[in-house]
Amino acid sequence: MKVYAGMDPRLSLPEVIAHAVRVEALGYDGLHVAETVHDALALSLLVAEHTNRITIRTSVALAFVRSPTLTAYAAWDLAKFSAGRFQLGLGTQIRQNIEERYAMPYGDDPIAQLRDYVGAVRAVFAAFGSGDAPHFESEHYSVTRLQPYFNPGPDNATTAPAIYLGGVQRRACALGGEIADGFVTHPTNSNPLYLDTVCLPGLAEGATRSDRTLSNETFELVIGTQVITGPNEQAVELERERQRRLLAFLYSTPAYRPSLELYGWGELGPQLRRLIRSDRWDDLAGVLSDEVLDTLVPSGTYNELPDLLAQRFAVFGGSLIVSPPSDTSNDGAFAEVIRAVQSLSGASGR
């Protein structure tokens, strides 16, 4: 089983470099690069420059704030510079963030728009490889012009980056199963019930539309679970409260509520949203009980974690995100955890 690290989205640029070096030293298979307060593609360049082995994947870069051609230029350069280690993870984000934070338009059907976006990016990749102009026209994007002066190709030596999609709703999962090379689940919706009743059926539905079979050899499901862990019970308890605060904030977003609704906790989302509207940020964590936290997030010491993850996720196959703790003093022990999780075997296909 492959294991990827996440990253604190608020790391400074020098801290991103140090984190990437640490992730590679810990033995991870790859690093997921966030897009929160930094540009994920810019961060990916830093990671590529300062590592030699790990996969580098944006998780996820926001599609609708960039032109498909501009994304293709950056992704192609990153793939070439990293000797094929870069993979492009894309997602939609929610309407309010795209329109009000990025000042960009958000269409009526973001899933259909994302389908066209991926098609446009791949058309430009093909143009870079062949040296010819792209010929892609769709409802949302049209890319038909790329004069030789603006085309970095023909370049048969560079392999176009794999494209992964991320999302929560079943339609997003179905699009991933239909057109993507892999799918990354959101930290708020990575529990077994969600995977079994929403994500995997959605992926299968999409695969049927494109007449393909999803196996671990041809498609990667990356389970983006949060993990609560530490070298001892005291450290685990401190991390539990940090994760409780983070998840309470995330579940205030309506788009992230499917897991709450699946477990019969649908009333928690509106309750959290009311607290935020009242500027009662310190009260958010109190809404998520221990029952909710333990159901949605695996929690245990380093010694317990591999078995906990195997019990929850081995049946689904795919890969896991298990981010390293911020405290580096026990990295030797945590590297053993990563190796133990990598040794887990799971389902061979879906």
mmCIF file of C-alpha atoms in Angstrom:
data_model
loop_
_atom_site.group_PDB
_atom_site.id
_atom_site.type_symbol
_atom_site.label_atom_id
_atom_site.label_comp_id
_atom_site.label_asym_id
_atom_site.label_seq_id
_atom_site.Cartn_x
_atom_site.Cartn_y
_atom_site.Cartn_z
ATOM 1 C CA MET A 1 0.000 0.000 0.000
ATOM 2 C CA LYS A 2 1.383 3.404 -0.961
ATOM 3 C CA VAL A 3 1.480 6.056 1.737
ATOM 4 C CA TYR A 4 1.492 9.770 1.022
ATOM 5 C CA ALA A 5 2.158 12.671 3.357
ATOM 6 C CA GLY A 6 0.104 15.801 3.530
ATOM 7 C CA MET A 7 1.395 19.158 4.626
ATOM 8 C CA ASP A 8 0.379 21.997 6.889
ATOM 9 C CA PRO A 9 -0.988 24.542 4.395
ATOM 10 C CA ARG A 10 0.410 27.448 6.404
ATOM 11 C CA LEU A 11 4.068 26.431 6.157
ATOM 12 C CA SER A 12 6.360 29.157 4.894
ATOM 13 C CA LEU A 13 8.314 28.477 1.705
ATOM 14 C CA PRO A 14 11.514 27.513 3.559
ATOM 15 C CA GLU A 15 9.413 25.283 5.821
ATOM 16 C CA VAL A 16 7.875 23.596 2.769
ATOM 17 C CA ILE A 17 11.368 22.666 1.597
ATOM 18 C CA ALA A 18 12.284 21.256 5.014
ATOM 19 C CA HIS A 19 8.996 19.330 5.144
ATOM 20 C CA ALA A 20 9.567 17.780 1.724
ATOM 21 C CA VAL A 21 13.085 16.687 2.653
ATOM 22 C CA ARG A 22 11.741 15.194 5.888
ATOM 23 C CA VAL A 23 8.931 13.345 4.071
ATOM 24 C CA GLU A 24 11.395 11.747 1.688
ATOM 25 C CA ALA A 25 13.691 10.756 4.570
ATOM 26 C CA LEU A 26 10.763 9.154 6.437
ATOM 27 C CA GLY A 27 10.246 6.787 3.504
ATOM 28 C CA TYR A 28 6.931 8.064 2.151
ATOM 29 C CA ASP A 29 5.914 7.259 -1.409
ATOM 30 C CA GLY A 30 4.912 10.836 -2.111
ATOM 31 C CA LEU A 31 3.780 14.232 -0.900
ATOM 32 C CA HIS A 32 0.422 15.898 -1.440
ATOM 33 C CA VAL A 33 0.882 19.612 -2.002
ATOM 34 C CA ALA A 34 -1.923 21.780 -0.672
ATOM 35 C CA GLU A 35 -3.382 24.923 -2.227
ATOM 36 C CA THR A 36 -4.557 27.101 0.640
ATOM 37 C CA VAL A 37 -2.322 30.109 1.293
ATOM 38 C CA HIS A 38 0.233 29.320 -1.423
ATOM 39 C CA ASP A 39 0.079 28.403 -5.114
ATOM 40 C CA ALA A 40 0.243 24.586 -5.246
ATOM 41 C CA LEU A 41 2.145 24.541 -8.531
ATOM 42 C CA ALA A 42 4.792 26.926 -7.199
ATOM 43 C CA LEU A 43 5.177 24.782 -4.083
ATOM 44 C CA SER A 44 5.496 21.687 -6.265
ATOM 45 C CA LEU A 45 8.496 23.232 -7.992
ATOM 46 C CA LEU A 46 10.189 23.751 -4.616
ATOM 47 C CA VAL A 47 9.464 20.158 -3.636
ATOM 48 C CA ALA A 48 10.785 18.835 -6.945
ATOM 49 C CA GLU A 49 13.976 20.833 -6.585
ATOM 50 C CA HIS A 50 14.749 19.527 -3.108
ATOM 51 C CA THR A 51 13.748 15.847 -3.407
ATOM 52 C CA ASN A 52 14.882 12.971 -5.604
ATOM 53 C CA ARG A 53 12.456 10.075 -5.208
ATOM 54 C CA ILE A 54 8.948 10.889 -3.997
ATOM 55 C CA THR A 55 5.859 11.476 -6.102
ATOM 56 C CA ILE A 56 4.710 15.101 -6.015
ATOM 57 C CA ARG A 57 0.966 15.614 -6.424
ATOM 58 C CA THR A 58 -1.122 18.745 -6.076
ATOM 59 C CA SER A 59 -4.007 17.936 -3.751
ATOM 60 C CA VAL A 60 -5.698 19.665 -5.159
ATOM 61 C CA ALA A 61 -4.907 22.586 -7.435
ATOM 62 C CA LEU A 62 -7.985 24.659 -8.200
ATOM 63 C CA ALA A 63 -8.993 24.306 -11.823
ATOM 64 C CA PHE A 64 -11.350 27.212 -12.385
ATOM 65 C CA VAL A 65 -8.944 29.927 -11.224
ATOM 66 C CA ARG A 66 -6.473 29.100 -14.031
ATOM 67 C CA SER A 67 -6.731 28.726 -17.769
ATOM 68 C CA PRO A 68 -6.277 25.113 -18.949
ATOM 69 C CA THR A 69 -3.324 26.141 -21.100
ATOM 70 C CA LEU A 70 -1.547 27.887 -18.234
ATOM 71 C CA THR A 71 -2.070 24.819 -16.042
ATOM 72 C CA ALA A 72 -0.719 22.598 -18.821
ATOM 73 C CA TYR A 73 2.430 24.734 -19.192
ATOM 74 C CA ALA A 74 3.188 24.546 -15.460
ATOM 75 C CA ALA A 75 2.373 20.832 -15.135
ATOM 76 C CA TRP A 76 4.451 19.928 -18.205
ATOM 77 C CA ASP A 77 7.443 21.868 -16.872
ATOM 78 C CA LEU A 78 7.080 20.219 -13.473
ATOM 79 C CA ALA A 79 6.877 16.748 -15.006
ATOM 80 C CA LYS A 80 10.002 17.402 -17.035
ATOM 81 C CA PHE A 81 11.943 19.033 -14.194
ATOM 82 C CA SER A 82 11.063 16.249 -11.732
ATOM 83 C CA ALA A 83 11.880 13.445 -14.179
ATOM 84 C CA GLY A 84 8.258 12.291 -14.237
ATOM 85 C CA ARG A 85 7.544 12.485 -10.509
ATOM 86 C CA PHE A 86 4.887 15.221 -10.734
ATOM 87 C CA GLN A 87 1.163 14.424 -10.925
ATOM 88 C CA LEU A 88 -1.582 16.993 -11.395
ATOM 89 C CA GLY A 89 -4.426 16.838 -8.880
ATOM 90 C CA LEU A 90 -7.395 19.059 -9.752
ATOM 91 C CA GLY A 91 -10.606 20.065 -8.024
ATOM 92 C CA THR A 92 -13.414 22.582 -8.216
ATOM 93 C CA GLN A 93 -13.637 24.200 -4.738
ATOM 94 C CA ILE A 94 -16.953 25.722 -3.660
ATOM 95 C CA ARG A 95 -18.672 28.591 -5.427
ATOM 96 C CA GLN A 96 -18.110 31.190 -2.695
ATOM 97 C CA ASN A 97 -14.349 30.663 -2.683
ATOM 98 C CA ILE A 98 -14.008 30.831 -6.457
ATOM 99 C CA GLU A 99 -16.223 33.900 -6.856
ATOM 100 C CA GLU A 100 -15.450 35.828 -3.678
ATOM 101 C CA ARG A 101 -11.865 34.828 -2.844
ATOM 102 C CA TYR A 102 -10.466 34.407 -6.352
ATOM 103 C CA ALA A 103 -12.826 36.775 -8.192
ATOM 104 C CA MET A 104 -13.384 34.198 -10.927
ATOM 105 C CA PRO A 105 -16.663 32.924 -12.452
ATOM 106 C CA TYR A 106 -18.195 29.651 -11.312
ATOM 107 C CA GLY A 107 -20.475 27.842 -13.728
ATOM 108 C CA ASP A 108 -23.866 26.292 -13.126
ATOM 109 C CA ASP A 109 -22.490 22.762 -13.534
ATOM 110 C CA PRO A 110 -18.976 22.547 -12.065
ATOM 111 C CA ILE A 111 -18.666 18.808 -12.740
ATOM 112 C CA ALA A 112 -19.349 19.276 -16.451
ATOM 113 C CA GLN A 113 -16.954 22.233 -16.454
ATOM 114 C CA LEU A 114 -14.237 20.156 -14.786
ATOM 115 C CA ARG A 115 -14.712 17.420 -17.392
ATOM 116 C CA ASP A 116 -14.110 19.968 -20.149
ATOM 117 C CA TYR A 117 -11.180 21.468 -18.248
ATOM 118 C CA VAL A 118 -9.406 18.109 -18.028
ATOM 119 C CA GLY A 119 -10.077 17.527 -21.720
ATOM 120 C CA ALA A 120 -8.533 20.888 -22.576
ATOM 121 C CA VAL A 121 -5.448 20.272 -20.428
ATOM 122 C CA ARG A 122 -4.895 16.875 -22.025
ATOM 123 C CA ALA A 123 -5.309 18.368 -25.499
ATOM 124 C CA VAL A 124 -2.569 20.871 -24.715
ATOM 125 C CA PHE A 125 -0.365 18.093 -23.319
ATOM 126 C CA ALA A 126 -0.818 16.223 -26.598
ATOM 127 C CA ALA A 127 0.097 19.363 -28.517
ATOM 128 C CA PHE A 128 3.280 19.755 -26.485
ATOM 129 C CA GLY A 129 4.221 16.173 -27.289
ATOM 130 C CA SER A 130 3.526 16.381 -31.012
ATOM 131 C CA GLY A 131 4.434 20.004 -31.649
ATOM 132 C CA ASP A 132 1.107 20.502 -33.435
ATOM 133 C CA ALA A 133 -1.709 22.862 -32.493
ATOM 134 C CA PRO A 134 -4.441 21.532 -30.183
ATOM 135 C CA HIS A 135 -7.973 21.023 -31.469
ATOM 136 C CA PHE A 136 -10.249 20.985 -28.451
ATOM 137 C CA GLU A 137 -13.715 22.531 -28.364
ATOM 138 C CA SER A 138 -16.356 22.014 -25.677
ATOM 139 C CA GLU A 139 -19.139 23.871 -23.953
ATOM 140 C CA HIS A 140 -16.823 25.472 -21.407
ATOM 141 C CA TYR A 141 -13.369 25.612 -23.041
ATOM 142 C CA SER A 142 -11.967 25.944 -26.526
ATOM 143 C CA VAL A 143 -8.233 25.605 -27.194
ATOM 144 C CA THR A 144 -7.361 25.666 -30.902
ATOM 145 C CA ARG A 145 -4.335 27.929 -31.226
ATOM 146 C CA LEU A 146 -0.720 27.244 -30.231
ATOM 147 C CA GLN A 147 1.779 28.624 -32.701
ATOM 148 C CA PRO A 148 5.210 26.947 -32.807
ATOM 149 C CA TYR A 149 6.754 29.936 -31.011
ATOM 150 C CA PHE A 150 4.533 29.231 -27.975
ATOM 151 C CA ASN A 151 4.757 25.439 -28.105
ATOM 152 C CA PRO A 152 7.559 23.824 -26.046
ATOM 153 C CA GLY A 153 7.335 20.723 -28.263
ATOM 154 C CA PRO A 154 7.658 18.564 -30.094
ATOM 155 C CA ASP A 155 8.766 16.712 -26.992
ATOM 156 C CA ASN A 156 8.452 12.943 -27.083
ATOM 157 C CA ALA A 157 10.792 12.533 -24.109
ATOM 158 C CA THR A 158 8.375 13.992 -21.550
ATOM 159 C CA THR A 159 5.420 11.920 -20.387
ATOM 160 C CA ALA A 160 2.312 13.967 -19.745
ATOM 161 C CA PRO A 161 1.517 14.087 -16.027
ATOM 162 C CA ALA A 162 -1.197 11.820 -14.692
ATOM 163 C CA ILE A 163 -4.350 13.741 -13.749
ATOM 164 C CA TYR A 164 -6.072 12.987 -10.462
ATOM 165 C CA LEU A 165 -9.375 14.482 -9.360
ATOM 166 C CA GLY A 166 -10.591 15.239 -5.866
ATOM 167 C CA GLY A 167 -14.104 15.749 -4.566
ATOM 168 C CA VAL A 168 -16.878 14.695 -2.216
ATOM 169 C CA GLN A 169 -20.218 14.381 -4.005
ATOM 170 C CA ARG A 170 -21.073 11.211 -5.934
ATOM 171 C CA ARG A 171 -21.006 13.049 -9.288
ATOM 172 C CA ALA A 172 -17.418 14.116 -8.573
ATOM 173 C CA CYS A 173 -16.499 10.508 -7.823
ATOM 174 C CA ALA A 174 -18.202 9.364 -11.026
ATOM 175 C CA LEU A 175 -16.242 11.888 -13.073
ATOM 176 C CA GLY A 176 -13.035 10.587 -11.505
ATOM 177 C CA GLY A 177 -13.951 7.019 -12.400
ATOM 178 C CA GLU A 178 -14.743 8.077 -15.945
ATOM 179 C CA ILE A 179 -11.791 10.253 -16.960
ATOM 180 C CA ALA A 180 -9.084 10.474 -14.261
ATOM 181 C CA ASP A 181 -5.959 8.475 -13.533
ATOM 182 C CA GLY A 182 -6.820 8.520 -9.838
ATOM 183 C CA PHE A 183 -9.131 10.012 -7.237
ATOM 184 C CA VAL A 184 -8.326 11.647 -3.891
ATOM 185 C CA THR A 185 -10.993 11.682 -1.205
ATOM 186 C CA HIS A 186 -11.437 14.698 1.052
ATOM 187 C CA PRO A 187 -10.341 14.495 4.719
ATOM 188 C CA THR A 188 -13.923 15.117 5.842
ATOM 189 C CA ASN A 189 -15.249 12.247 3.739
ATOM 190 C CA SER A 190 -12.811 9.353 3.894
ATOM 191 C CA ASN A 191 -14.466 7.023 6.377
ATOM 192 C CA PRO A 192 -15.468 3.433 5.448
ATOM 193 C CA LEU A 193 -19.213 4.144 5.227
ATOM 194 C CA TYR A 194 -18.685 7.031 2.821
ATOM 195 C CA LEU A 195 -16.211 5.022 0.744
ATOM 196 C CA ASP A 196 -18.541 2.046 0.559
ATOM 197 C CA THR A 197 -21.823 3.849 -0.165
ATOM 198 C CA VAL A 198 -20.804 6.993 -2.071
ATOM 199 C CA CYS A 199 -17.260 6.981 -3.396
ATOM 200 C CA LEU A 200 -16.773 3.457 -4.735
ATOM 201 C CA PRO A 201 -20.232 3.249 -6.360
ATOM 202 C CA GLY A 202 -19.582 6.642 -7.948
ATOM 203 C CA LEU A 203 -16.203 5.566 -9.298
ATOM 204 C CA ALA A 204 -17.762 2.383 -10.682
ATOM 205 C CA GLU A 205 -20.558 4.352 -12.330
ATOM 206 C CA GLY A 206 -18.056 6.583 -14.093
ATOM 207 C CA ALA A 207 -15.911 3.659 -15.151
ATOM 208 C CA THR A 208 -18.956 2.031 -16.745
ATOM 209 C CA ARG A 209 -19.626 5.185 -18.757
ATOM 210 C CA SER A 210 -16.131 5.074 -20.225
ATOM 211 C CA ASP A 211 -16.106 1.278 -20.570
ATOM 212 C CA ARG A 212 -13.038 0.716 -18.438
ATOM 213 C CA THR A 213 -12.170 -1.430 -15.438
ATOM 214 C CA LEU A 214 -10.669 0.236 -12.383
ATOM 215 C CA SER A 215 -7.891 -1.856 -10.896
ATOM 216 C CA ASN A 216 -4.983 -0.897 -8.681
ATOM 217 C CA GLU A 217 -2.758 -1.218 -11.743
ATOM 218 C CA THR A 218 -4.694 1.299 -13.848
ATOM 219 C CA PHE A 219 -6.328 3.621 -11.316
ATOM 220 C CA GLU A 220 -5.334 4.844 -7.860
ATOM 221 C CA LEU A 221 -7.823 5.586 -5.109
ATOM 222 C CA VAL A 222 -6.091 7.763 -2.532
ATOM 223 C CA ILE A 223 -7.952 7.759 0.782
ATOM 224 C CA GLY A 224 -7.328 11.182 2.258
ATOM 225 C CA THR A 225 -8.181 10.345 5.837
ATOM 226 C CA GLN A 226 -7.219 12.452 8.805
ATOM 227 C CA VAL A 227 -5.176 10.497 11.360
ATOM 228 C CA ILE A 228 -4.850 11.165 15.085
ATOM 229 C CA THR A 229 -1.606 9.700 16.378
ATOM 230 C CA GLY A 230 1.426 10.253 18.542
ATOM 231 C CA PRO A 231 4.146 8.293 20.335
ATOM 232 C CA ASN A 232 2.070 8.019 23.531
ATOM 233 C CA GLU A 233 -1.444 8.548 24.870
ATOM 234 C CA GLN A 234 -0.733 12.097 26.002
ATOM 235 C CA ALA A 235 0.397 13.120 22.525
ATOM 236 C CA VAL A 236 -2.638 11.412 20.993
ATOM 237 C CA GLU A 237 -4.986 13.347 23.286
ATOM 238 C CA LEU A 238 -3.414 16.680 22.306
ATOM 239 C CA GLU A 239 -3.736 15.794 18.633
ATOM 240 C CA ARG A 240 -7.375 14.753 19.141
ATOM 241 C CA GLU A 241 -8.290 18.235 20.268
ATOM 242 C CA ARG A 242 -6.437 19.860 17.395
ATOM 243 C CA GLN A 243 -8.196 17.622 14.899
ATOM 244 C CA ARG A 244 -11.545 18.198 16.599
ATOM 245 C CA ARG A 245 -11.199 21.964 16.080
ATOM 246 C CA LEU A 246 -10.126 21.544 12.452
ATOM 247 C CA LEU A 247 -12.915 19.136 11.528
ATOM 248 C CA ALA A 248 -15.535 21.273 13.255
ATOM 249 C CA PHE A 249 -14.530 24.161 11.017
ATOM 250 C CA LEU A 250 -14.512 22.012 7.879
ATOM 251 C CA TYR A 251 -17.922 20.452 8.583
ATOM 252 C CA SER A 252 -19.463 23.922 8.735
ATOM 253 C CA THR A 253 -19.153 23.907 4.932
ATOM 254 C CA PRO A 254 -22.318 22.369 3.418
ATOM 255 C CA ALA A 255 -20.392 20.610 0.642
ATOM 256 C CA TYR A 256 -18.451 18.544 3.207
ATOM 257 C CA ARG A 257 -21.452 17.182 5.124
ATOM 258 C CA PRO A 258 -22.238 13.870 3.361
ATOM 259 C CA SER A 259 -20.459 11.796 6.027
ATOM 260 C CA LEU A 260 -22.323 13.546 8.842
ATOM 261 C CA GLU A 261 -25.593 12.821 7.065
ATOM 262 C CA LEU A 262 -24.677 9.189 6.419
ATOM 263 C CA TYR A 263 -24.219 8.603 10.140
ATOM 264 C CA GLY A 264 -27.389 10.476 11.119
ATOM 265 C CA TRP A 265 -25.611 13.611 12.334
ATOM 266 C CA GLY A 266 -26.994 15.949 9.701
ATOM 267 C CA GLU A 267 -28.010 18.538 12.298
ATOM 268 C CA LEU A 268 -24.370 19.220 13.229
ATOM 269 C CA GLY A 269 -23.547 21.033 9.987
ATOM 270 C CA PRO A 270 -26.148 23.799 10.367
ATOM 271 C CA GLN A 271 -25.270 24.092 14.058
ATOM 272 C CA LEU A 272 -21.614 24.688 13.208
ATOM 273 C CA ARG A 273 -22.548 27.191 10.526
ATOM 274 C CA ARG A 274 -24.673 29.181 12.969
ATOM 275 C CA LEU A 275 -21.734 29.396 15.373
ATOM 276 C CA ILE A 276 -19.480 30.747 12.635
ATOM 277 C CA ARG A 277 -22.046 33.331 11.592
ATOM 278 C CA SER A 278 -22.170 34.428 15.212
ATOM 279 C CA ASP A 279 -18.356 34.635 15.286
ATOM 280 C CA ARG A 280 -18.241 31.961 18.013
ATOM 281 C CA TRP A 281 -15.131 30.198 16.714
ATOM 282 C CA ASP A 282 -14.061 28.901 20.124
ATOM 283 C CA ASP A 283 -17.340 27.010 20.485
ATOM 284 C CA LEU A 284 -16.994 24.947 17.290
ATOM 285 C CA ALA A 285 -15.021 22.049 18.777
ATOM 286 C CA GLY A 286 -17.654 21.400 21.427
ATOM 287 C CA VAL A 287 -20.139 20.369 18.748
ATOM 288 C CA LEU A 288 -18.111 17.311 17.673
ATOM 289 C CA SER A 289 -18.461 14.627 20.340
ATOM 290 C CA ASP A 290 -15.974 11.833 20.976
ATOM 291 C CA GLU A 291 -18.386 9.480 19.194
ATOM 292 C CA VAL A 292 -18.276 11.591 16.037
ATOM 293 C CA LEU A 293 -14.493 11.978 16.162
ATOM 294 C CA ASP A 294 -13.793 8.298 16.793
ATOM 295 C CA THR A 295 -16.182 7.227 14.033
ATOM 296 C CA LEU A 296 -14.711 9.506 11.398
ATOM 297 C CA VAL A 297 -11.001 9.564 12.271
ATOM 298 C CA PRO A 298 -8.676 6.675 13.223
ATOM 299 C CA SER A 299 -6.971 7.452 16.521
ATOM 300 C CA GLY A 300 -4.132 5.621 18.240
ATOM 301 C CA THR A 301 -0.475 5.600 19.197
ATOM 302 C CA TYR A 302 2.282 4.824 16.722
ATOM 303 C CA ASN A 303 2.220 1.170 17.807
ATOM 304 C CA GLU A 304 -1.537 0.931 17.292
ATOM 305 C CA LEU A 305 -1.875 2.895 14.067
ATOM 306 C CA PRO A 306 -0.965 0.300 11.381
ATOM 307 C CA ASP A 307 -3.553 -2.192 12.689
ATOM 308 C CA LEU A 308 -6.185 0.551 12.993
ATOM 309 C CA LEU A 309 -5.626 1.621 9.392
ATOM 310 C CA ALA A 310 -5.685 -1.972 8.172
ATOM 311 C CA GLN A 311 -9.021 -2.604 9.908
ATOM 312 C CA ARG A 312 -10.605 0.460 8.359
ATOM 313 C CA PHE A 313 -9.123 0.672 4.911
ATOM 314 C CA ALA A 314 -7.319 -2.466 3.691
ATOM 315 C CA VAL A 315 -10.518 -3.811 2.104
ATOM 316 C CA PHE A 316 -10.683 -0.801 -0.209
ATOM 317 C CA GLY A 317 -7.211 -1.224 -1.692
ATOM 318 C CA GLY A 318 -5.677 1.968 -2.980
ATOM 319 C CA SER A 319 -3.390 4.234 -1.015
ATOM 320 C CA LEU A 320 -3.517 6.302 2.163
ATOM 321 C CA ILE A 321 -2.598 9.774 3.294
ATOM 322 C CA VAL A 322 -0.941 9.617 6.710
ATOM 323 C CA SER A 323 0.620 12.955 7.523
ATOM 324 C CA PRO A 324 3.662 13.077 9.817
ATOM 325 C CA PRO A 325 3.298 14.702 13.234
ATOM 326 C CA SER A 326 4.696 18.194 13.618
ATOM 327 C CA ASP A 327 7.097 17.010 16.324
ATOM 328 C CA THR A 328 10.209 15.628 14.620
ATOM 329 C CA SER A 329 11.806 14.183 17.749
ATOM 330 C CA ASN A 330 10.306 10.718 17.181
ATOM 331 C CA ASP A 331 10.897 10.458 13.438
ATOM 332 C CA GLY A 332 12.770 7.183 13.776
ATOM 333 C CA ALA A 333 9.731 5.544 15.341
ATOM 334 C CA PHE A 334 7.349 7.176 12.886
ATOM 335 C CA ALA A 335 9.376 5.922 9.908
ATOM 336 C CA GLU A 336 8.679 2.427 11.230
ATOM 337 C CA VAL A 337 4.956 3.249 11.210
ATOM 338 C CA ILE A 338 5.143 4.289 7.555
ATOM 339 C CA ARG A 339 6.949 1.067 6.632
ATOM 340 C CA ALA A 340 4.344 -0.987 8.492
ATOM 341 C CA VAL A 341 1.477 0.720 6.670
ATOM 342 C CA GLN A 342 3.223 0.288 3.315
ATOM 343 C CA SER A 343 3.393 -3.442 3.987
ATOM 344 C CA LEU A 344 -0.396 -3.690 4.292
ATOM 345 C CA SER A 345 -2.160 -5.465 1.453
ATOM 346 C CA GLY A 346 -5.678 -4.689 0.326
ATOM 347 C CA ALA A 347 -8.258 -5.320 -2.333
ATOM 348 C CA SER A 348 -6.861 -5.948 -5.801
ATOM 349 C CA GLY A 349 -9.580 -4.090 -7.668
ATOM 350 C CA ARG A 350 -13.028 -2.565 -7.588
#
